[in-house]
Amino acid sequence: MELFFSDKKPVGRSDKEQRLKQKAKVLWMTGLSGSGKTTIGLALEKELCKREFLVMLFDGDLVRTGINKNLKFSMEDRKENIRRIAEVNKLFVNCGIVTINCFISPTNEIRTMAKNIIGKDDFLEVFISAPLEICETRDVKGIYAKARKGEIPEFTGISSPFDIPPNPDLVLKTDRMSVEESVQCALDFILPKITFQK
Ligand code: ADP
């Protein structure tokens, strides 16, 4: 009898996708603080779970209290934050898992780096778009008020740049759509891409 471990080939991504009955993709949501990334991400994860997809949600706030808790908000640290999380995404995608990412990821350079690490065929960029004034009015975490008082240095949109993505795969204008409409739109976009075909 041939021993099972004599075959040194790793189990491949497509074997795992077959077992999970899904195609793995990375949904990358970028946008200002308060634009709606977490709200949409959480609801989308629930909708996909209802449909029996295995999904992992990565959120900036959570990642920054765990794996990246040694990083701050200088441009260099923001880049390192995204580099690490992009590498983690690559591991998940190779395991057949659909990921949803909620990161400001403010510059074209940072998003291009993430796309290059993950691979362009798996990386789906969604621009969660809302004007700064709207995000500031929402001020979900009270951080815009603090940033305006100068209590938070290097705050995206105020004292640190945000580049409008030039070529996103999807744009959700959350100042003109309800949460339900935004989630439905994201769902319509992602479902055909992750649905398993034999
Ligand atoms: P972010 O994760 O981008 O910092 P959050 O999801 O934490 O943003 O906050 C967005 C806020 O905007 C929430 O209070 C949410 O209810 C509100 N909101 C209003 N319209 C929308 C929409 N269409 N999509 C997402 N969030 C919306």
JSON list of C-alpha atoms and ligand atoms in Angstrom, two decimals:
[
{"chain": "A", "resi": 1, "resn": "MET", "atom": "CA", "xyz": [0.00, 0.00, 0.00]},
{"chain": "A", "resi": 2, "resn": "GLU", "atom": "CA", "xyz": [1.29, 3.44, -0.89]},
{"chain": "A", "resi": 3, "resn": "LEU", "atom": "CA", "xyz": [1.46, 5.71, 2.13]},
{"chain": "A", "resi": 4, "resn": "PHE", "atom": "CA", "xyz": [-0.76, 8.79, 1.80]},
{"chain": "A", "resi": 5, "resn": "PHE", "atom": "CA", "xyz": [2.05, 11.13, 2.75]},
{"chain": "A", "resi": 6, "resn": "SER", "atom": "CA", "xyz": [4.38, 9.88, 0.03]},
{"chain": "A", "resi": 7, "resn": "ASP", "atom": "CA", "xyz": [2.55, 12.24, -2.31]},
{"chain": "A", "resi": 8, "resn": "LYS", "atom": "CA", "xyz": [4.11, 15.62, -1.46]},
{"chain": "A", "resi": 9, "resn": "LYS", "atom": "CA", "xyz": [1.65, 17.65, -3.53]},
{"chain": "A", "resi": 10, "resn": "PRO", "atom": "CA", "xyz": [-0.43, 20.02, -1.39]},
{"chain": "A", "resi": 11, "resn": "VAL", "atom": "CA", "xyz": [-4.21, 19.84, -1.63]},
{"chain": "A", "resi": 12, "resn": "GLY", "atom": "CA", "xyz": [-5.06, 22.55, -4.14]},
{"chain": "A", "resi": 13, "resn": "ARG", "atom": "CA", "xyz": [-7.46, 25.48, -4.02]},
{"chain": "A", "resi": 14, "resn": "SER", "atom": "CA", "xyz": [-9.87, 23.94, -6.50]},
{"chain": "A", "resi": 15, "resn": "ASP", "atom": "CA", "xyz": [-10.22, 20.79, -4.34]},
{"chain": "A", "resi": 16, "resn": "LYS", "atom": "CA", "xyz": [-11.14, 23.03, -1.44]},
{"chain": "A", "resi": 17, "resn": "GLU", "atom": "CA", "xyz": [-13.56, 25.10, -3.53]},
{"chain": "A", "resi": 18, "resn": "GLN", "atom": "CA", "xyz": [-15.17, 21.88, -4.67]},
{"chain": "A", "resi": 19, "resn": "ARG", "atom": "CA", "xyz": [-15.61, 20.71, -1.10]},
{"chain": "A", "resi": 20, "resn": "LEU", "atom": "CA", "xyz": [-17.07, 24.09, -0.07]},
{"chain": "A", "resi": 21, "resn": "LYS", "atom": "CA", "xyz": [-19.15, 24.30, -3.26]},
{"chain": "A", "resi": 22, "resn": "GLN", "atom": "CA", "xyz": [-18.12, 27.89, -3.86]},
{"chain": "A", "resi": 23, "resn": "LYS", "atom": "CA", "xyz": [-15.57, 29.95, -5.77]},
{"chain": "A", "resi": 24, "resn": "ALA", "atom": "CA", "xyz": [-13.29, 32.04, -3.58]},
{"chain": "A", "resi": 25, "resn": "LYS", "atom": "CA", "xyz": [-13.05, 35.79, -4.20]},
{"chain": "A", "resi": 26, "resn": "VAL", "atom": "CA", "xyz": [-11.85, 38.83, -2.28]},
{"chain": "A", "resi": 27, "resn": "LEU", "atom": "CA", "xyz": [-14.31, 41.69, -1.99]},
{"chain": "A", "resi": 28, "resn": "TRP", "atom": "CA", "xyz": [-12.31, 44.79, -1.13]},
{"chain": "A", "resi": 29, "resn": "MET", "atom": "CA", "xyz": [-14.36, 47.70, 0.17]},
{"chain": "A", "resi": 30, "resn": "THR", "atom": "CA", "xyz": [-12.60, 51.05, 0.24]},
{"chain": "A", "resi": 31, "resn": "GLY", "atom": "CA", "xyz": [-13.99, 54.38, 1.38]},
{"chain": "A", "resi": 32, "resn": "LEU", "atom": "CA", "xyz": [-13.85, 57.12, 3.99]},
{"chain": "A", "resi": 33, "resn": "SER", "atom": "CA", "xyz": [-14.52, 56.45, 7.65]},
{"chain": "A", "resi": 34, "resn": "GLY", "atom": "CA", "xyz": [-18.32, 56.46, 8.03]},
{"chain": "A", "resi": 35, "resn": "SER", "atom": "CA", "xyz": [-18.98, 55.76, 4.35]},
{"chain": "A", "resi": 36, "resn": "GLY", "atom": "CA", "xyz": [-20.65, 52.43, 5.21]},
{"chain": "A", "resi": 37, "resn": "LYS", "atom": "CA", "xyz": [-18.05, 49.68, 4.76]},
{"chain": "A", "resi": 38, "resn": "THR", "atom": "CA", "xyz": [-18.71, 47.88, 8.05]},
{"chain": "A", "resi": 39, "resn": "THR", "atom": "CA", "xyz": [-22.50, 48.23, 7.82]},
{"chain": "A", "resi": 40, "resn": "ILE", "atom": "CA", "xyz": [-22.57, 46.76, 4.31]},
{"chain": "A", "resi": 41, "resn": "GLY", "atom": "CA", "xyz": [-19.87, 44.17, 5.08]},
{"chain": "A", "resi": 42, "resn": "LEU", "atom": "CA", "xyz": [-21.71, 42.75, 8.11]},
{"chain": "A", "resi": 43, "resn": "ALA", "atom": "CA", "xyz": [-25.06, 42.57, 6.31]},
{"chain": "A", "resi": 44, "resn": "LEU", "atom": "CA", "xyz": [-23.51, 41.05, 3.22]},
{"chain": "A", "resi": 45, "resn": "GLU", "atom": "CA", "xyz": [-21.72, 38.41, 5.29]},
{"chain": "A", "resi": 46, "resn": "LYS", "atom": "CA", "xyz": [-25.08, 37.46, 6.88]},
{"chain": "A", "resi": 47, "resn": "GLU", "atom": "CA", "xyz": [-26.81, 37.25, 3.48]},
{"chain": "A", "resi": 48, "resn": "LEU", "atom": "CA", "xyz": [-24.05, 35.03, 2.08]},
{"chain": "A", "resi": 49, "resn": "CYS", "atom": "CA", "xyz": [-24.08, 32.80, 5.19]},
{"chain": "A", "resi": 50, "resn": "LYS", "atom": "CA", "xyz": [-27.86, 32.35, 4.74]},
{"chain": "A", "resi": 51, "resn": "ARG", "atom": "CA", "xyz": [-27.05, 31.07, 1.25]},
{"chain": "A", "resi": 52, "resn": "GLU", "atom": "CA", "xyz": [-24.50, 28.65, 2.77]},
{"chain": "A", "resi": 53, "resn": "PHE", "atom": "CA", "xyz": [-21.33, 30.37, 1.63]},
{"chain": "A", "resi": 54, "resn": "LEU", "atom": "CA", "xyz": [-18.29, 30.23, 3.91]},
{"chain": "A", "resi": 55, "resn": "VAL", "atom": "CA", "xyz": [-17.22, 33.85, 4.35]},
{"chain": "A", "resi": 56, "resn": "MET", "atom": "CA", "xyz": [-14.61, 35.69, 6.43]},
{"chain": "A", "resi": 57, "resn": "LEU", "atom": "CA", "xyz": [-15.05, 39.38, 7.20]},
{"chain": "A", "resi": 58, "resn": "PHE", "atom": "CA", "xyz": [-11.95, 41.47, 7.86]},
{"chain": "A", "resi": 59, "resn": "ASP", "atom": "CA", "xyz": [-12.58, 44.85, 9.42]},
{"chain": "A", "resi": 60, "resn": "GLY", "atom": "CA", "xyz": [-10.03, 47.61, 9.99]},
{"chain": "A", "resi": 61, "resn": "ASP", "atom": "CA", "xyz": [-10.96, 48.22, 13.61]},
{"chain": "A", "resi": 62, "resn": "LEU", "atom": "CA", "xyz": [-10.68, 44.52, 14.54]},
{"chain": "A", "resi": 63, "resn": "VAL", "atom": "CA", "xyz": [-7.46, 43.91, 12.66]},
{"chain": "A", "resi": 64, "resn": "ARG", "atom": "CA", "xyz": [-5.86, 46.93, 14.29]},
{"chain": "A", "resi": 65, "resn": "THR", "atom": "CA", "xyz": [-6.55, 45.59, 17.80]},
{"chain": "A", "resi": 66, "resn": "GLY", "atom": "CA", "xyz": [-5.11, 42.17, 16.94]},
{"chain": "A", "resi": 67, "resn": "ILE", "atom": "CA", "xyz": [-2.61, 41.15, 14.29]},
{"chain": "A", "resi": 68, "resn": "ASN", "atom": "CA", "xyz": [-1.72, 44.79, 13.49]},
{"chain": "A", "resi": 69, "resn": "LYS", "atom": "CA", "xyz": [-1.93, 46.36, 16.94]},
{"chain": "A", "resi": 70, "resn": "ASN", "atom": "CA", "xyz": [1.66, 47.61, 16.70]},
{"chain": "A", "resi": 71, "resn": "LEU", "atom": "CA", "xyz": [0.75, 49.85, 13.72]},
{"chain": "A", "resi": 72, "resn": "LYS", "atom": "CA", "xyz": [-0.39, 53.49, 13.71]},
{"chain": "A", "resi": 73, "resn": "PHE", "atom": "CA", "xyz": [-1.70, 55.75, 10.96]},
{"chain": "A", "resi": 74, "resn": "SER", "atom": "CA", "xyz": [1.39, 57.12, 9.26]},
{"chain": "A", "resi": 75, "resn": "MET", "atom": "CA", "xyz": [1.34, 56.37, 5.53]},
{"chain": "A", "resi": 76, "resn": "GLU", "atom": "CA", "xyz": [4.05, 53.75, 6.08]},
{"chain": "A", "resi": 77, "resn": "ASP", "atom": "CA", "xyz": [2.03, 51.98, 8.80]},
{"chain": "A", "resi": 78, "resn": "ARG", "atom": "CA", "xyz": [-1.18, 52.18, 6.73]},
{"chain": "A", "resi": 79, "resn": "LYS", "atom": "CA", "xyz": [0.70, 50.47, 3.92]},
{"chain": "A", "resi": 80, "resn": "GLU", "atom": "CA", "xyz": [2.04, 47.76, 6.23]},
{"chain": "A", "resi": 81, "resn": "ASN", "atom": "CA", "xyz": [-1.48, 47.27, 7.70]},
{"chain": "A", "resi": 82, "resn": "ILE", "atom": "CA", "xyz": [-2.84, 46.57, 4.22]},
{"chain": "A", "resi": 83, "resn": "ARG", "atom": "CA", "xyz": [0.18, 44.51, 3.10]},
{"chain": "A", "resi": 84, "resn": "ARG", "atom": "CA", "xyz": [-0.31, 42.09, 6.00]},
{"chain": "A", "resi": 85, "resn": "ILE", "atom": "CA", "xyz": [-4.05, 41.84, 5.56]},
{"chain": "A", "resi": 86, "resn": "ALA", "atom": "CA", "xyz": [-3.66, 41.28, 1.82]},
{"chain": "A", "resi": 87, "resn": "GLU", "atom": "CA", "xyz": [-1.27, 38.40, 2.55]},
{"chain": "A", "resi": 88, "resn": "VAL", "atom": "CA", "xyz": [-3.84, 36.96, 4.99]},
{"chain": "A", "resi": 89, "resn": "ASN", "atom": "CA", "xyz": [-6.52, 37.30, 2.31]},
{"chain": "A", "resi": 90, "resn": "LYS", "atom": "CA", "xyz": [-4.36, 35.34, -0.10]},
{"chain": "A", "resi": 91, "resn": "LEU", "atom": "CA", "xyz": [-4.16, 32.47, 2.40]},
{"chain": "A", "resi": 92, "resn": "PHE", "atom": "CA", "xyz": [-7.94, 32.46, 2.84]},
{"chain": "A", "resi": 93, "resn": "VAL", "atom": "CA", "xyz": [-8.61, 32.56, -0.89]},
{"chain": "A", "resi": 94, "resn": "ASN", "atom": "CA", "xyz": [-6.26, 29.64, -1.41]},
{"chain": "A", "resi": 95, "resn": "CYS", "atom": "CA", "xyz": [-8.36, 27.81, 1.16]},
{"chain": "A", "resi": 96, "resn": "GLY", "atom": "CA", "xyz": [-11.49, 28.42, -0.93]},
{"chain": "A", "resi": 97, "resn": "ILE", "atom": "CA", "xyz": [-12.99, 31.01, 1.40]},
{"chain": "A", "resi": 98, "resn": "VAL", "atom": "CA", "xyz": [-14.81, 34.17, 0.26]},
{"chain": "A", "resi": 99, "resn": "THR", "atom": "CA", "xyz": [-13.52, 37.27, 2.06]},
{"chain": "A", "resi": 100, "resn": "ILE", "atom": "CA", "xyz": [-15.07, 40.67, 2.65]},
{"chain": "A", "resi": 101, "resn": "ASN", "atom": "CA", "xyz": [-12.71, 43.50, 3.57]},
{"chain": "A", "resi": 102, "resn": "CYS", "atom": "CA", "xyz": [-13.63, 46.79, 5.22]},
{"chain": "A", "resi": 103, "resn": "PHE", "atom": "CA", "xyz": [-10.56, 49.01, 5.11]},
{"chain": "A", "resi": 104, "resn": "ILE", "atom": "CA", "xyz": [-10.25, 52.71, 4.31]},
{"chain": "A", "resi": 105, "resn": "SER", "atom": "CA", "xyz": [-7.17, 51.75, 2.22]},
{"chain": "A", "resi": 106, "resn": "PRO", "atom": "CA", "xyz": [-6.82, 55.41, 1.25]},
{"chain": "A", "resi": 107, "resn": "THR", "atom": "CA", "xyz": [-4.44, 55.60, -1.71]},
{"chain": "A", "resi": 108, "resn": "ASN", "atom": "CA", "xyz": [-4.24, 54.13, -5.18]},
{"chain": "A", "resi": 109, "resn": "GLU", "atom": "CA", "xyz": [-0.76, 52.88, -4.29]},
{"chain": "A", "resi": 110, "resn": "ILE", "atom": "CA", "xyz": [-2.03, 50.94, -1.26]},
{"chain": "A", "resi": 111, "resn": "ARG", "atom": "CA", "xyz": [-4.96, 49.38, -3.15]},
{"chain": "A", "resi": 112, "resn": "THR", "atom": "CA", "xyz": [-2.73, 48.45, -6.09]},
{"chain": "A", "resi": 113, "resn": "MET", "atom": "CA", "xyz": [-0.35, 46.74, -3.68]},
{"chain": "A", "resi": 114, "resn": "ALA", "atom": "CA", "xyz": [-3.23, 44.73, -2.18]},
{"chain": "A", "resi": 115, "resn": "LYS", "atom": "CA", "xyz": [-4.42, 43.79, -5.68]},
{"chain": "A", "resi": 116, "resn": "ASN", "atom": "CA", "xyz": [-0.92, 42.66, -6.68]},
{"chain": "A", "resi": 117, "resn": "ILE", "atom": "CA", "xyz": [-0.50, 40.52, -3.56]},
{"chain": "A", "resi": 118, "resn": "ILE", "atom": "CA", "xyz": [-3.94, 38.91, -3.88]},
{"chain": "A", "resi": 119, "resn": "GLY", "atom": "CA", "xyz": [-3.91, 38.59, -7.68]},
{"chain": "A", "resi": 120, "resn": "LYS", "atom": "CA", "xyz": [-6.02, 40.66, -10.07]},
{"chain": "A", "resi": 121, "resn": "ASP", "atom": "CA", "xyz": [-8.43, 37.81, -10.93]},
{"chain": "A", "resi": 122, "resn": "ASP", "atom": "CA", "xyz": [-9.51, 37.40, -7.31]},
{"chain": "A", "resi": 123, "resn": "PHE", "atom": "CA", "xyz": [-9.52, 41.04, -6.23]},
{"chain": "A", "resi": 124, "resn": "LEU", "atom": "CA", "xyz": [-12.85, 42.85, -6.57]},
{"chain": "A", "resi": 125, "resn": "GLU", "atom": "CA", "xyz": [-12.68, 46.51, -5.62]},
{"chain": "A", "resi": 126, "resn": "VAL", "atom": "CA", "xyz": [-15.84, 48.13, -4.32]},
{"chain": "A", "resi": 127, "resn": "PHE", "atom": "CA", "xyz": [-15.80, 51.88, -3.74]},
{"chain": "A", "resi": 128, "resn": "ILE", "atom": "CA", "xyz": [-18.12, 52.77, -0.87]},
{"chain": "A", "resi": 129, "resn": "SER", "atom": "CA", "xyz": [-18.73, 56.34, -1.87]},
{"chain": "A", "resi": 130, "resn": "ALA", "atom": "CA", "xyz": [-20.13, 59.14, 0.28]},
{"chain": "A", "resi": 131, "resn": "PRO", "atom": "CA", "xyz": [-18.98, 62.76, 0.40]},
{"chain": "A", "resi": 132, "resn": "LEU", "atom": "CA", "xyz": [-16.84, 63.78, 3.36]},
{"chain": "A", "resi": 133, "resn": "GLU", "atom": "CA", "xyz": [-19.59, 66.13, 4.63]},
{"chain": "A", "resi": 134, "resn": "ILE", "atom": "CA", "xyz": [-22.05, 63.23, 4.83]},
{"chain": "A", "resi": 135, "resn": "CYS", "atom": "CA", "xyz": [-19.57, 60.93, 6.59]},
{"chain": "A", "resi": 136, "resn": "GLU", "atom": "CA", "xyz": [-18.81, 63.75, 8.97]},
{"chain": "A", "resi": 137, "resn": "THR", "atom": "CA", "xyz": [-22.51, 64.32, 9.71]},
{"chain": "A", "resi": 138, "resn": "ARG", "atom": "CA", "xyz": [-22.97, 60.60, 10.40]},
{"chain": "A", "resi": 139, "resn": "ASP", "atom": "CA", "xyz": [-19.86, 60.61, 12.61]},
{"chain": "A", "resi": 140, "resn": "VAL", "atom": "CA", "xyz": [-20.62, 57.07, 13.77]},
{"chain": "A", "resi": 141, "resn": "LYS", "atom": "CA", "xyz": [-17.74, 56.88, 16.21]},
{"chain": "A", "resi": 142, "resn": "GLY", "atom": "CA", "xyz": [-17.44, 60.57, 17.08]},
{"chain": "A", "resi": 143, "resn": "ILE", "atom": "CA", "xyz": [-14.02, 60.61, 15.47]},
{"chain": "A", "resi": 144, "resn": "TYR", "atom": "CA", "xyz": [-14.60, 63.39, 12.92]},
{"chain": "A", "resi": 145, "resn": "ALA", "atom": "CA", "xyz": [-15.36, 65.80, 15.78]},
{"chain": "A", "resi": 146, "resn": "LYS", "atom": "CA", "xyz": [-12.09, 64.79, 17.44]},
{"chain": "A", "resi": 147, "resn": "ALA", "atom": "CA", "xyz": [-10.18, 65.04, 14.16]},
{"chain": "A", "resi": 148, "resn": "ARG", "atom": "CA", "xyz": [-11.52, 68.57, 13.55]},
{"chain": "A", "resi": 149, "resn": "LYS", "atom": "CA", "xyz": [-10.29, 69.56, 17.02]},
{"chain": "A", "resi": 150, "resn": "GLY", "atom": "CA", "xyz": [-6.87, 68.25, 16.00]},
{"chain": "A", "resi": 151, "resn": "GLU", "atom": "CA", "xyz": [-7.04, 65.39, 18.51]},
{"chain": "A", "resi": 152, "resn": "ILE", "atom": "CA", "xyz": [-6.51, 62.72, 15.85]},
{"chain": "A", "resi": 153, "resn": "PRO", "atom": "CA", "xyz": [-3.51, 63.35, 13.61]},
{"chain": "A", "resi": 154, "resn": "GLU", "atom": "CA", "xyz": [-3.38, 62.04, 10.03]},
{"chain": "A", "resi": 155, "resn": "PHE", "atom": "CA", "xyz": [-7.13, 61.53, 9.73]},
{"chain": "A", "resi": 156, "resn": "THR", "atom": "CA", "xyz": [-8.28, 60.39, 6.28]},
{"chain": "A", "resi": 157, "resn": "GLY", "atom": "CA", "xyz": [-10.18, 63.08, 4.40]},
{"chain": "A", "resi": 158, "resn": "ILE", "atom": "CA", "xyz": [-9.09, 65.82, 6.82]},
{"chain": "A", "resi": 159, "resn": "SER", "atom": "CA", "xyz": [-5.35, 65.71, 7.41]},
{"chain": "A", "resi": 160, "resn": "SER", "atom": "CA", "xyz": [-4.45, 62.62, 5.38]},
{"chain": "A", "resi": 161, "resn": "PRO", "atom": "CA", "xyz": [-5.33, 61.93, 1.72]},
{"chain": "A", "resi": 162, "resn": "PHE", "atom": "CA", "xyz": [-8.00, 59.71, 0.19]},
{"chain": "A", "resi": 163, "resn": "ASP", "atom": "CA", "xyz": [-7.64, 58.99, -3.55]},
{"chain": "A", "resi": 164, "resn": "ILE", "atom": "CA", "xyz": [-10.89, 58.34, -5.40]},
{"chain": "A", "resi": 165, "resn": "PRO", "atom": "CA", "xyz": [-10.42, 54.86, -6.97]},
{"chain": "A", "resi": 166, "resn": "PRO", "atom": "CA", "xyz": [-10.11, 55.42, -10.73]},
{"chain": "A", "resi": 167, "resn": "ASN", "atom": "CA", "xyz": [-11.40, 52.02, -11.82]},
{"chain": "A", "resi": 168, "resn": "PRO", "atom": "CA", "xyz": [-13.41, 50.19, -9.17]},
{"chain": "A", "resi": 169, "resn": "ASP", "atom": "CA", "xyz": [-15.35, 47.04, -10.08]},
{"chain": "A", "resi": 170, "resn": "LEU", "atom": "CA", "xyz": [-18.40, 48.41, -8.29]},
{"chain": "A", "resi": 171, "resn": "VAL", "atom": "CA", "xyz": [-19.42, 51.77, -6.79]},
{"chain": "A", "resi": 172, "resn": "LEU", "atom": "CA", "xyz": [-22.03, 52.03, -4.04]},
{"chain": "A", "resi": 173, "resn": "LYS", "atom": "CA", "xyz": [-23.13, 55.61, -3.44]},
{"chain": "A", "resi": 174, "resn": "THR", "atom": "CA", "xyz": [-24.32, 55.31, 0.13]},
{"chain": "A", "resi": 175, "resn": "ASP", "atom": "CA", "xyz": [-25.48, 58.94, 0.27]},
{"chain": "A", "resi": 176, "resn": "ARG", "atom": "CA", "xyz": [-28.09, 58.13, -2.39]},
{"chain": "A", "resi": 177, "resn": "MET", "atom": "CA", "xyz": [-29.00, 54.53, -1.52]},
{"chain": "A", "resi": 178, "resn": "SER", "atom": "CA", "xyz": [-30.48, 52.91, 1.56]},
{"chain": "A", "resi": 179, "resn": "VAL", "atom": "CA", "xyz": [-28.47, 50.29, 3.43]},
{"chain": "A", "resi": 180, "resn": "GLU", "atom": "CA", "xyz": [-30.82, 47.62, 2.00]},
{"chain": "A", "resi": 181, "resn": "GLU", "atom": "CA", "xyz": [-30.28, 48.84, -1.57]},
{"chain": "A", "resi": 182, "resn": "SER", "atom": "CA", "xyz": [-26.51, 48.94, -1.11]},
{"chain": "A", "resi": 183, "resn": "VAL", "atom": "CA", "xyz": [-26.41, 45.40, 0.31]},
{"chain": "A", "resi": 184, "resn": "GLN", "atom": "CA", "xyz": [-28.69, 44.10, -2.47]},
{"chain": "A", "resi": 185, "resn": "CYS", "atom": "CA", "xyz": [-26.44, 45.68, -5.07]},
{"chain": "A", "resi": 186, "resn": "ALA", "atom": "CA", "xyz": [-23.31, 44.14, -3.52]},
{"chain": "A", "resi": 187, "resn": "LEU", "atom": "CA", "xyz": [-25.08, 40.78, -3.34]},
{"chain": "A", "resi": 188, "resn": "ASP", "atom": "CA", "xyz": [-26.12, 40.92, -7.02]},
{"chain": "A", "resi": 189, "resn": "PHE", "atom": "CA", "xyz": [-22.53, 41.75, -7.91]},
{"chain": "A", "resi": 190, "resn": "ILE", "atom": "CA", "xyz": [-20.80, 39.01, -5.90]},
{"chain": "A", "resi": 191, "resn": "LEU", "atom": "CA", "xyz": [-23.20, 36.06, -6.16]},
{"chain": "A", "resi": 192, "resn": "PRO", "atom": "CA", "xyz": [-22.48, 35.07, -9.79]},
{"chain": "A", "resi": 193, "resn": "LYS", "atom": "CA", "xyz": [-18.74, 35.30, -9.11]},
{"chain": "A", "resi": 194, "resn": "ILE", "atom": "CA", "xyz": [-18.71, 32.92, -6.14]},
{"chain": "A", "resi": 195, "resn": "THR", "atom": "CA", "xyz": [-21.38, 30.46, -7.23]},
{"chain": "A", "resi": 196, "resn": "PHE", "atom": "CA", "xyz": [-19.88, 27.05, -7.88]},
{"chain": "A", "resi": 197, "resn": "GLN", "atom": "CA", "xyz": [-20.34, 25.48, -11.28]},
{"chain": "A", "resi": 198, "resn": "LYS", "atom": "CA", "xyz": [-19.44, 21.84, -11.74]},
{"chain": "B", "resi": 1, "resn": "ADP", "atom": "P1", "xyz": [-17.29, 52.63, 7.87]},
{"chain": "B", "resi": 1, "resn": "ADP", "atom": "O1", "xyz": [-17.15, 51.17, 8.18]},
{"chain": "B", "resi": 1, "resn": "ADP", "atom": "O2", "xyz": [-17.08, 52.93, 6.41]},
{"chain": "B", "resi": 1, "resn": "ADP", "atom": "O3", "xyz": [-16.44, 53.50, 8.76]},
{"chain": "B", "resi": 1, "resn": "ADP", "atom": "P2", "xyz": [-19.87, 52.39, 9.11]},
{"chain": "B", "resi": 1, "resn": "ADP", "atom": "O4", "xyz": [-20.51, 51.25, 8.42]},
{"chain": "B", "resi": 1, "resn": "ADP", "atom": "O5", "xyz": [-19.26, 52.13, 10.45]},
{"chain": "B", "resi": 1, "resn": "ADP", "atom": "O6", "xyz": [-18.80, 53.07, 8.14]},
{"chain": "B", "resi": 1, "resn": "ADP", "atom": "O7", "xyz": [-20.92, 53.58, 9.27]},
{"chain": "B", "resi": 1, "resn": "ADP", "atom": "C1", "xyz": [-21.74, 54.01, 8.22]},
{"chain": "B", "resi": 1, "resn": "ADP", "atom": "C2", "xyz": [-22.99, 54.71, 8.76]},
{"chain": "B", "resi": 1, "resn": "ADP", "atom": "O8", "xyz": [-23.73, 55.22, 7.66]},
{"chain": "B", "resi": 1, "resn": "ADP", "atom": "C3", "xyz": [-23.91, 53.79, 9.54]},
{"chain": "B", "resi": 1, "resn": "ADP", "atom": "O9", "xyz": [-24.44, 54.49, 10.65]},
{"chain": "B", "resi": 1, "resn": "ADP", "atom": "C4", "xyz": [-25.02, 53.45, 8.53]},
{"chain": "B", "resi": 1, "resn": "ADP", "atom": "O10", "xyz": [-26.24, 53.16, 9.15]},
{"chain": "B", "resi": 1, "resn": "ADP", "atom": "C5", "xyz": [-25.09, 54.75, 7.72]},
{"chain": "B", "resi": 1, "resn": "ADP", "atom": "N1", "xyz": [-25.59, 54.57, 6.34]},
{"chain": "B", "resi": 1, "resn": "ADP", "atom": "C6", "xyz": [-26.55, 55.35, 5.75]},
{"chain": "B", "resi": 1, "resn": "ADP", "atom": "N2", "xyz": [-26.82, 54.92, 4.49]},
{"chain": "B", "resi": 1, "resn": "ADP", "atom": "C7", "xyz": [-26.01, 53.85, 4.27]},
{"chain": "B", "resi": 1, "resn": "ADP", "atom": "C8", "xyz": [-25.84, 52.97, 3.15]},
{"chain": "B", "resi": 1, "resn": "ADP", "atom": "N3", "xyz": [-26.54, 53.11, 2.02]},
{"chain": "B", "resi": 1, "resn": "ADP", "atom": "N4", "xyz": [-24.94, 51.98, 3.27]},
{"chain": "B", "resi": 1, "resn": "ADP", "atom": "C9", "xyz": [-24.22, 51.85, 4.40]},
{"chain": "B", "resi": 1, "resn": "ADP", "atom": "N5", "xyz": [-24.34, 52.63, 5.49]},
{"chain": "B", "resi": 1, "resn": "ADP", "atom": "C10", "xyz": [-25.22, 53.64, 5.44]}
]
